[in-house]
XYZ file of C-alpha atoms in Angstrom:
83
model
C 43.028 36.145 -44.911
C 39.275 36.771 -45.796
C 38.385 34.367 -43.140
C 40.473 36.348 -40.724
C 38.798 39.879 -41.283
C 35.672 38.113 -41.207
C 36.055 36.825 -37.808
C 37.213 40.245 -36.789
C 34.251 42.234 -38.326
C 32.205 39.496 -36.459
C 34.016 40.017 -33.030
C 33.725 43.685 -33.914
C 30.230 43.499 -34.539
C 29.261 41.304 -31.321
C 31.233 43.816 -28.820
C 29.255 46.656 -30.288
C 25.946 44.742 -29.731
C 27.092 43.495 -26.476
C 28.066 47.271 -25.646
C 24.602 48.836 -26.035
C 22.695 45.794 -24.511
C 24.973 46.773 -21.396
C 24.386 50.345 -21.797
C 20.806 49.503 -21.725
C 20.842 47.473 -18.783
C 22.808 50.163 -16.676
C 20.169 52.565 -17.676
C 17.358 50.114 -16.346
C 19.435 49.503 -13.269
C 19.809 53.078 -12.519
C 16.012 53.734 -12.717
C 15.339 50.909 -10.822
C 17.652 52.054 -8.255
C 16.469 55.542 -8.030
C 12.680 54.622 -8.195
C 13.562 52.160 -4.880
C 15.586 55.194 -3.069
C 12.629 57.825 -3.722
C 10.144 55.176 -2.510
C 12.754 54.307 0.425
C 13.034 57.941 1.599
C 9.215 58.796 0.998
C 8.686 55.710 3.667
C 11.005 56.811 5.999
C 9.688 60.531 5.783
C 6.130 59.065 6.669
C 7.198 57.396 9.378
C 9.035 60.248 10.821
C 6.207 62.285 10.519
C 3.850 59.762 12.403
C 6.430 59.528 15.262
C 7.024 63.345 15.078
C 2.782 63.601 15.458
C 2.700 60.727 18.316
C 5.633 62.939 20.338
C 3.679 66.376 19.593
C 0.428 65.028 20.794
C 2.065 63.200 24.125
C 3.956 66.482 24.990
C 0.637 68.568 24.657
C -0.926 66.019 26.728
C 2.050 66.247 29.452
C 2.007 70.129 29.292
C -2.060 70.055 29.892
C -1.296 67.668 33.048
C 1.365 69.906 34.324
C -0.873 72.937 34.105
C -3.552 71.509 35.681
C -1.055 70.203 38.789
C -0.273 74.360 38.804
C -3.650 75.593 38.992
C -4.257 73.123 41.897
C -1.203 73.981 43.706
C -1.815 77.643 43.349
C -5.425 77.266 44.555
C -3.898 75.340 47.467
C -1.657 77.826 48.348
C -4.265 80.863 48.004
C -6.231 79.127 50.192
C -3.477 78.488 52.859
C -2.568 82.250 52.380
C -6.391 83.388 53.060
C -6.404 81.172 56.581
């Protein structure tokens, strides 16, 4: 009977010990996943910002080119109107 109780106590202690280690590992894994997620979001945000800046610069260049063409056409129309 003593051996059986001793074996049950040992198994119980082992389960409690394993449970604590498992909880610690889960906390570490959760923290690692959260950190990786934050880094991925930061990287994606930086990439989106770079693309947006490039698109804004291209749009500004296109607007300036369009405005120059409109001015040139307006000058031509003005010259034709004076003739």
